[in-house]
Amino acid sequence: MKPTIIPFLTTRKLNPENQETPIHFLPQTITLKEYFFIRNHFEYPTQTQEAYFLPIVGEVIRPIIFKLEDIMRMPSKHLMLPLECSGNNRAFFHPKVYGEQWEDGAISQGLWKGVPLKDLLALIGLKRTALEVVFEAYDYGKRMDLEGDFHFARSLPIQKALHPDTLIAYELNGKPIPFKHGYPLRLIVPQWYAMASIKWVKRIVVIDHLFKGPFQEIDYNYYPYKDSDKGKTPVAQINVSSIIQQPQSYSILDNGKHVVEGIAWTGTGVIIEVEVSTDGGESWHKAILGQEQSHLYSWTFWKYDWKVSSKGEYLIMSRARDSFGNIQPFKAKWNRKGYGYNAVYTVKVKVE
Amino acid sequence: MKPTIIPFLTTRKLNPENQETPIHFLPQTITLKEYFFIRNHFEYPTQTQEAYFLPIVGEVIRPIIFKLEDIMRMPSKHLMLPLECSGNNRAFFHPKVYGEQWEDGAISQGLWKGVPLKDLLALIGLKRTALEVVFEAYDYGKRMDLEGDFHFARSLPIQKALHPDTLIAYELNGKPIPFKHGYPLRLIVPQWYAMASIKWVKRIVVIDHLFKGPFQEIDYNYYPYKDSDKGKTPVAQINVSSIIQQPQSYSILDNGKHVVEGIAWTGTGVIIEVEVSTDGGESWHKAILGQEQSHLYSWTFWKYDWKVSSKGEYLIMSRARDSFGNIQPFKAKWNRKGYGYNAVYTVKVKVE
């Protein structure tokens, strides 16, 4: 009998809890809940019965408090998609930036089930003044830069809120959403970084102006300069990206055949090509994509069979391209808070 | 009811299993088995009854096969000590080196119980020709650089083997040693890096020459040069070292009071001083050591109360000194296989 060998989440912080998916060791399409990355701004909220009721108010014709059981009886939709923290790979920015030092595991894929938000909004009727939809969450706490307590809250432009795939979700991977991931109700915003997919939805408010909460206006913006807020733009769509899961960086391989493999994903269209270089970017080879494009949003497996006969050091790279023509850059666009990293993924190996 | 928040081992590799202790999140003196770092060269050996019998042969007067139950009836000794992988912190060498990319968690502390090896050797009697003692382990497998299968095996000079604190151990933290950590019998060599404390001891052979196995002669040597084996010296005693557990690097702190805290340890004597700098090494302050020196080998907690009033970026450093006069260098001695890293520990934080 051999002992069980399993990977674990990588602990980045415990208070609040922030843990990373062991992405190099998970070949599955779906990330099991034990391995789903965890990202919190605050302590976990208290679990209350109140969370089974979802008020939608503001610039609406008939404000309604939806019951969870009513939501669960409405026509639903399944979406398989990765949630990626906008700070994924933050640790790899040069110059380095402050904040959680996520490496490449602040991303996980799940099968989400829920009701299109547009169907809820259709029931209550939007006023013509409706400009944005604000999602308030149950989690709250203090910020270092402002006085007082803040609930986590963010808005979507009305068009994105009405997109047929923007869901009020209540299931992950065929089960009620685990509490740590937003039970009972979580917003799911496909193609956007995961700060948009707020957990523990408390209340939805339709507003006639631009939402100015600190998680909208201060955090989750690209600040291109170290000492100035010039050029600030909001974080939204996921940048096209890929990672090499195996081999891992600074590993020693024997000469012979090796499979270079990983995943690729994008927030704009679908992945149409992944290229691999084994000579530091001089020459590129097409990887085999491991998945039909049936799921619009899900990540794509890829692999490349590498035959190496000469000993030495090798820089292996992966570079994904999407149907919007976006391609991973050699260097990620630096920004002060470290969002949206998507540089060509590079591992260095030695063949002995 | 709030959800449970616990740290996890950090997975570096699964085949063979290599996992790192979440050292920043463990304030305990003893590392629980769930959090004890795991380092393997090979797949786990098969568990057999044979392992309850320990032959000691070679340059001895009366070769004996000791039974586990006999060993457990002999006078025993408890030792609290850290095991540190010689590759701990390998990821921090510049230029970077190949091999498992351990960060600062390839170290764990346990309370080991066992019989001094010298008592076993006294029962069988050493011949005057005895020069080294070889420990053969049950785990085995292939190496990339040599043909055939190799058991993990290493030797100790006879003086170290006869040291009263070199143990044949059978308990960790009050329980039989967990299988992953060497059950039923593990050698414990205080003050040496953990490659010496071999797991799953199969056989002990006293020899009249220097042992030349690959884990003695090829691995676990300091190679100061990239392309030459000149100046090769064996890895043995643990270098004096310390880490800052909190705050973590690239974290953002508010201004006010913060506790800078960590652990320090050495393989030569005991820790007599830990200094902390909060200005990148310009000025140093004595940390408060959190432990009486009752346990000769165990690591030492330390802390420093830091009051910071000005916003800005800070380089916080810790530097330990031991009773042999050894002190952590600003830069670790580079070596090709990345052993013995012990540079002054540095974290960068931003105060907002």
Short mmCIF file of N, CA and C in Angstrom, two decimals, chain B residues 87-209:
data_model
loop_
_atom_site.label_atom_id
_atom_site.label_comp_id
_atom_site.label_asym_id
_atom_site.label_seq_id
_atom_site.Cartn_x
_atom_site.Cartn_y
_atom_site.Cartn_z
N GLY B 87 18.47 22.25 0.64
CA GLY B 87 18.02 23.09 -0.47
C GLY B 87 16.98 24.13 -0.06
N ASN B 88 16.74 24.26 1.25
CA ASN B 88 15.80 25.29 1.73
C ASN B 88 16.25 26.66 1.19
N ASN B 89 15.29 27.42 0.69
CA ASN B 89 15.56 28.75 0.11
C ASN B 89 16.32 28.72 -1.22
N ARG B 90 16.42 27.55 -1.82
CA ARG B 90 17.14 27.46 -3.09
C ARG B 90 16.62 28.47 -4.12
N ALA B 91 15.31 28.70 -4.09
CA ALA B 91 14.70 29.61 -5.08
C ALA B 91 15.27 31.02 -5.02
N PHE B 92 15.95 31.34 -3.91
CA PHE B 92 16.42 32.73 -3.74
C PHE B 92 17.86 32.96 -4.17
N PHE B 93 18.54 31.91 -4.64
CA PHE B 93 19.91 32.12 -5.13
C PHE B 93 19.89 32.96 -6.40
N HIS B 94 20.87 33.83 -6.51
CA HIS B 94 21.12 34.56 -7.76
C HIS B 94 22.56 34.37 -8.13
N PRO B 95 22.89 33.93 -9.33
CA PRO B 95 21.97 33.42 -10.36
C PRO B 95 21.20 32.21 -9.85
N LYS B 96 20.02 32.04 -10.43
CA LYS B 96 19.17 30.93 -9.99
C LYS B 96 19.80 29.58 -10.33
N VAL B 97 19.46 28.56 -9.54
CA VAL B 97 20.02 27.23 -9.78
C VAL B 97 18.88 26.23 -10.00
N TYR B 98 19.22 25.12 -10.62
CA TYR B 98 18.23 24.09 -10.92
C TYR B 98 17.98 23.22 -9.69
N GLY B 99 16.88 22.51 -9.73
CA GLY B 99 16.50 21.64 -8.61
C GLY B 99 15.17 22.11 -8.04
N GLU B 100 14.67 21.40 -7.05
CA GLU B 100 13.41 21.80 -6.43
C GLU B 100 13.50 23.27 -6.01
N GLN B 101 12.49 24.04 -6.37
CA GLN B 101 12.52 25.47 -6.07
C GLN B 101 11.91 25.73 -4.69
N TRP B 102 12.59 25.22 -3.68
CA TRP B 102 12.15 25.48 -2.31
C TRP B 102 12.25 26.95 -1.99
N GLU B 103 11.20 27.46 -1.38
CA GLU B 103 11.32 28.80 -0.78
C GLU B 103 11.74 28.57 0.67
N ASP B 104 11.12 29.26 1.63
CA ASP B 104 11.67 29.20 2.98
C ASP B 104 11.00 28.17 3.89
N GLY B 105 10.24 27.23 3.30
CA GLY B 105 9.52 26.28 4.13
C GLY B 105 10.04 24.85 4.06
N ALA B 106 11.27 24.66 3.63
CA ALA B 106 11.81 23.30 3.66
C ALA B 106 12.49 23.09 5.00
N ILE B 107 11.77 23.44 6.04
CA ILE B 107 12.24 23.28 7.42
C ILE B 107 11.03 23.05 8.31
N SER B 108 11.16 22.14 9.25
CA SER B 108 10.08 21.86 10.21
C SER B 108 10.73 21.39 11.49
N GLN B 109 10.04 21.64 12.59
CA GLN B 109 10.61 21.21 13.87
C GLN B 109 9.76 20.12 14.50
N GLY B 110 10.43 19.13 15.04
CA GLY B 110 9.70 18.04 15.69
C GLY B 110 10.41 17.60 16.96
N LEU B 111 9.63 16.86 17.75
CA LEU B 111 10.20 16.24 18.95
C LEU B 111 10.42 14.77 18.60
N TRP B 112 11.67 14.41 18.48
CA TRP B 112 12.03 13.06 18.06
C TRP B 112 12.40 12.22 19.28
N LYS B 113 11.99 10.96 19.25
CA LYS B 113 12.36 10.04 20.32
C LYS B 113 13.05 8.84 19.68
N GLY B 114 14.18 8.46 20.28
CA GLY B 114 14.88 7.30 19.74
C GLY B 114 16.02 6.87 20.64
N VAL B 115 16.78 5.94 20.13
CA VAL B 115 17.90 5.37 20.87
C VAL B 115 19.18 5.93 20.27
N PRO B 116 20.10 6.39 21.10
CA PRO B 116 21.39 6.82 20.55
C PRO B 116 22.02 5.68 19.74
N LEU B 117 22.42 5.99 18.54
CA LEU B 117 23.06 4.98 17.69
C LEU B 117 24.26 4.37 18.40
N LYS B 118 24.97 5.20 19.17
CA LYS B 118 26.17 4.70 19.86
C LYS B 118 25.84 3.54 20.81
N ASP B 119 24.61 3.54 21.35
CA ASP B 119 24.23 2.43 22.25
C ASP B 119 24.05 1.13 21.46
N LEU B 120 23.51 1.26 20.25
CA LEU B 120 23.40 0.07 19.40
C LEU B 120 24.80 -0.41 18.99
N LEU B 121 25.63 0.55 18.62
CA LEU B 121 26.98 0.18 18.18
C LEU B 121 27.79 -0.42 19.34
N ALA B 122 27.52 0.03 20.57
CA ALA B 122 28.23 -0.51 21.73
C ALA B 122 27.88 -1.99 21.93
N LEU B 123 26.62 -2.33 21.61
CA LEU B 123 26.20 -3.72 21.79
C LEU B 123 26.89 -4.67 20.81
N ILE B 124 27.19 -4.15 19.62
CA ILE B 124 27.79 -5.05 18.62
C ILE B 124 29.30 -4.93 18.58
N GLY B 125 29.82 -3.81 19.07
CA GLY B 125 31.27 -3.63 19.14
C GLY B 125 31.85 -3.25 17.79
N LEU B 126 32.53 -2.12 17.74
CA LEU B 126 33.16 -1.67 16.50
C LEU B 126 34.56 -2.24 16.40
N LYS B 127 34.91 -2.63 15.20
CA LYS B 127 36.32 -2.98 14.98
C LYS B 127 37.13 -1.69 14.91
N ARG B 128 38.45 -1.84 15.14
CA ARG B 128 39.28 -0.63 15.12
C ARG B 128 39.39 -0.03 13.73
N THR B 129 39.02 -0.84 12.73
CA THR B 129 39.07 -0.36 11.35
C THR B 129 37.87 0.53 10.98
N ALA B 130 36.88 0.64 11.84
CA ALA B 130 35.65 1.40 11.53
C ALA B 130 35.97 2.87 11.25
N LEU B 131 35.59 3.32 10.06
CA LEU B 131 35.88 4.71 9.69
C LEU B 131 34.60 5.51 9.45
N GLU B 132 33.64 4.87 8.81
CA GLU B 132 32.36 5.55 8.54
C GLU B 132 31.22 4.57 8.79
N VAL B 133 30.03 5.15 8.98
CA VAL B 133 28.85 4.31 9.12
C VAL B 133 27.89 4.68 7.99
N VAL B 134 27.51 3.68 7.22
CA VAL B 134 26.64 3.90 6.07
C VAL B 134 25.21 3.52 6.45
N PHE B 135 24.27 4.38 6.08
CA PHE B 135 22.85 4.14 6.35
C PHE B 135 22.15 3.94 5.01
N GLU B 136 21.61 2.77 4.82
CA GLU B 136 20.89 2.47 3.58
C GLU B 136 19.39 2.57 3.85
N ALA B 137 18.70 3.20 2.94
CA ALA B 137 17.26 3.40 3.12
C ALA B 137 16.48 2.48 2.21
N TYR B 138 15.18 2.33 2.49
CA TYR B 138 14.32 1.49 1.65
C TYR B 138 13.95 2.16 0.32
N ASP B 139 13.98 3.46 0.27
CA ASP B 139 13.54 4.11 -0.98
C ASP B 139 14.66 4.02 -2.02
N TYR B 140 14.25 3.81 -3.25
CA TYR B 140 15.23 3.66 -4.32
C TYR B 140 14.61 4.05 -5.65
N GLY B 141 15.48 4.20 -6.64
CA GLY B 141 14.99 4.54 -7.96
C GLY B 141 16.15 4.89 -8.88
N LYS B 142 15.80 5.49 -10.00
CA LYS B 142 16.82 5.81 -11.01
C LYS B 142 17.34 7.23 -10.82
N ARG B 143 18.53 7.44 -11.30
CA ARG B 143 19.14 8.78 -11.35
C ARG B 143 19.34 9.14 -12.82
N MET B 144 19.35 10.42 -13.10
CA MET B 144 19.53 10.81 -14.49
C MET B 144 20.98 10.65 -14.94
N ASP B 145 21.90 10.67 -13.97
CA ASP B 145 23.32 10.71 -14.35
C ASP B 145 24.02 9.35 -14.35
N LEU B 146 23.35 8.32 -13.83
CA LEU B 146 24.00 7.01 -13.72
C LEU B 146 23.03 5.92 -14.14
N GLU B 147 23.55 4.82 -14.61
CA GLU B 147 22.72 3.67 -14.99
C GLU B 147 22.30 2.90 -13.74
N GLY B 148 21.12 2.31 -13.79
CA GLY B 148 20.72 1.38 -12.73
C GLY B 148 19.89 2.03 -11.63
N ASP B 149 19.50 1.20 -10.68
CA ASP B 149 18.72 1.67 -9.53
C ASP B 149 19.64 1.94 -8.34
N PHE B 150 19.28 2.94 -7.57
CA PHE B 150 20.05 3.27 -6.38
C PHE B 150 19.12 3.40 -5.18
N HIS B 151 19.50 2.79 -4.09
CA HIS B 151 18.84 3.10 -2.83
C HIS B 151 19.40 4.41 -2.32
N PHE B 152 18.55 5.19 -1.63
CA PHE B 152 19.12 6.37 -0.97
C PHE B 152 20.02 5.85 0.14
N ALA B 153 21.24 6.34 0.17
CA ALA B 153 22.21 5.87 1.17
C ALA B 153 23.24 6.97 1.39
N ARG B 154 23.56 7.16 2.64
CA ARG B 154 24.58 8.16 3.00
C ARG B 154 25.37 7.66 4.20
N SER B 155 26.54 8.26 4.38
CA SER B 155 27.37 7.86 5.52
C SER B 155 27.58 9.01 6.48
N LEU B 156 27.99 8.63 7.69
CA LEU B 156 28.46 9.61 8.67
C LEU B 156 29.88 9.20 9.07
N PRO B 157 30.74 10.18 9.33
CA PRO B 157 32.04 9.84 9.92
C PRO B 157 31.78 9.18 11.27
N ILE B 158 32.67 8.32 11.69
CA ILE B 158 32.43 7.54 12.88
C ILE B 158 32.19 8.42 14.13
N GLN B 159 32.87 9.57 14.18
CA GLN B 159 32.68 10.43 15.35
C GLN B 159 31.25 10.97 15.43
N LYS B 160 30.71 11.35 14.27
CA LYS B 160 29.34 11.88 14.27
C LYS B 160 28.35 10.75 14.57
N ALA B 161 28.64 9.57 14.04
CA ALA B 161 27.76 8.42 14.29
C ALA B 161 27.73 8.09 15.79
N LEU B 162 28.85 8.32 16.46
CA LEU B 162 28.95 7.98 17.89
C LEU B 162 28.51 9.13 18.80
N HIS B 163 28.14 10.25 18.21
CA HIS B 163 27.69 11.38 19.03
C HIS B 163 26.45 10.94 19.82
N PRO B 164 26.41 11.23 21.11
CA PRO B 164 25.29 10.74 21.92
C PRO B 164 23.91 11.21 21.46
N ASP B 165 23.84 12.23 20.61
CA ASP B 165 22.54 12.70 20.14
C ASP B 165 22.20 12.26 18.71
N THR B 166 23.03 11.46 18.13
CA THR B 166 22.68 10.86 16.84
C THR B 166 21.78 9.65 17.15
N LEU B 167 20.53 9.76 16.72
CA LEU B 167 19.51 8.79 17.17
C LEU B 167 19.02 7.89 16.05
N ILE B 168 18.68 6.67 16.43
CA ILE B 168 17.78 5.84 15.63
C ILE B 168 16.40 6.11 16.22
N ALA B 169 15.62 6.92 15.50
CA ALA B 169 14.37 7.44 16.07
C ALA B 169 13.18 6.60 15.62
N TYR B 170 12.17 6.51 16.50
CA TYR B 170 10.95 5.78 16.15
C TYR B 170 9.68 6.56 16.50
N GLU B 171 9.85 7.75 17.09
CA GLU B 171 8.67 8.57 17.38
C GLU B 171 8.89 10.02 16.94
N LEU B 172 7.84 10.61 16.45
CA LEU B 172 7.83 12.05 16.15
C LEU B 172 6.63 12.66 16.86
N ASN B 173 6.87 13.65 17.64
CA ASN B 173 5.79 14.36 18.36
C ASN B 173 4.89 13.40 19.14
N GLY B 174 5.50 12.43 19.79
CA GLY B 174 4.75 11.55 20.68
C GLY B 174 4.04 10.38 20.02
N LYS B 175 4.23 10.23 18.72
CA LYS B 175 3.57 9.14 18.00
C LYS B 175 4.61 8.42 17.13
N PRO B 176 4.28 7.19 16.70
CA PRO B 176 5.20 6.55 15.75
C PRO B 176 5.46 7.50 14.58
N ILE B 177 6.65 7.50 14.07
CA ILE B 177 6.97 8.40 12.96
C ILE B 177 5.99 8.14 11.81
N PRO B 178 5.36 9.17 11.25
CA PRO B 178 4.46 8.93 10.11
C PRO B 178 5.24 8.28 8.96
N PHE B 179 4.55 7.43 8.22
CA PHE B 179 5.25 6.70 7.15
C PHE B 179 6.00 7.64 6.21
N LYS B 180 5.37 8.75 5.86
CA LYS B 180 6.02 9.67 4.92
C LYS B 180 7.31 10.27 5.49
N HIS B 181 7.46 10.17 6.79
CA HIS B 181 8.65 10.77 7.42
C HIS B 181 9.62 9.72 7.93
N GLY B 182 9.42 8.46 7.51
CA GLY B 182 10.46 7.47 7.77
C GLY B 182 10.07 6.23 8.54
N TYR B 183 8.81 6.05 8.88
CA TYR B 183 8.37 4.89 9.67
C TYR B 183 8.93 3.60 9.11
N PRO B 184 9.38 2.68 9.94
CA PRO B 184 9.39 2.78 11.41
C PRO B 184 10.65 3.42 12.01
N LEU B 185 11.74 3.42 11.27
CA LEU B 185 13.00 3.89 11.86
C LEU B 185 13.65 4.96 10.99
N ARG B 186 13.97 6.05 11.63
CA ARG B 186 14.63 7.14 10.91
C ARG B 186 15.88 7.56 11.68
N LEU B 187 16.92 7.79 10.94
CA LEU B 187 18.11 8.36 11.56
C LEU B 187 17.88 9.85 11.82
N ILE B 188 18.26 10.31 12.98
CA ILE B 188 18.18 11.74 13.26
C ILE B 188 19.59 12.24 13.61
N VAL B 189 20.07 13.17 12.78
CA VAL B 189 21.41 13.71 12.96
C VAL B 189 21.30 15.20 13.29
N PRO B 190 21.31 15.55 14.59
CA PRO B 190 21.16 16.95 14.97
C PRO B 190 22.27 17.81 14.35
N GLN B 191 21.91 19.02 14.01
CA GLN B 191 22.85 20.04 13.54
C GLN B 191 23.32 19.86 12.10
N TRP B 192 22.95 18.77 11.50
CA TRP B 192 23.28 18.60 10.08
C TRP B 192 22.02 18.84 9.26
N TYR B 193 22.22 19.26 8.02
CA TYR B 193 21.07 19.37 7.12
C TYR B 193 20.39 18.01 7.01
N ALA B 194 19.13 18.04 6.64
CA ALA B 194 18.25 16.88 6.81
C ALA B 194 18.53 15.72 5.86
N MET B 195 19.36 15.94 4.82
CA MET B 195 19.70 14.79 3.95
C MET B 195 20.39 13.71 4.77
N ALA B 196 21.01 14.12 5.90
CA ALA B 196 21.72 13.14 6.74
C ALA B 196 20.74 12.29 7.56
N SER B 197 19.59 12.85 7.86
CA SER B 197 18.62 12.16 8.72
C SER B 197 17.77 11.23 7.87
N ILE B 198 18.36 10.15 7.39
CA ILE B 198 17.67 9.35 6.37
C ILE B 198 16.47 8.62 6.93
N LYS B 199 15.46 8.54 6.08
CA LYS B 199 14.18 7.93 6.43
C LYS B 199 14.24 6.44 6.10
N TRP B 200 13.30 5.67 6.64
CA TRP B 200 13.13 4.25 6.29
C TRP B 200 14.46 3.49 6.32
N VAL B 201 15.15 3.54 7.46
CA VAL B 201 16.47 2.91 7.55
C VAL B 201 16.33 1.40 7.34
N LYS B 202 17.10 0.87 6.40
CA LYS B 202 17.02 -0.54 6.01
C LYS B 202 18.16 -1.34 6.61
N ARG B 203 19.31 -0.74 6.63
CA ARG B 203 20.50 -1.46 7.03
C ARG B 203 21.59 -0.46 7.36
N ILE B 204 22.40 -0.82 8.34
CA ILE B 204 23.53 0.03 8.70
C ILE B 204 24.80 -0.78 8.49
N VAL B 205 25.74 -0.19 7.78
CA VAL B 205 26.98 -0.89 7.48
C VAL B 205 28.15 -0.05 7.95
N VAL B 206 28.95 -0.62 8.82
CA VAL B 206 30.17 0.08 9.26
C VAL B 206 31.27 -0.26 8.28
N ILE B 207 31.94 0.76 7.77
CA ILE B 207 32.95 0.50 6.73
C ILE B 207 34.31 1.07 7.14
N ASP B 208 35.34 0.58 6.45
CA ASP B 208 36.72 0.98 6.79
C ASP B 208 37.29 1.95 5.76
N HIS B 209 36.40 2.52 4.96
CA HIS B 209 36.86 3.45 3.91
C HIS B 209 35.82 4.57 3.79
#
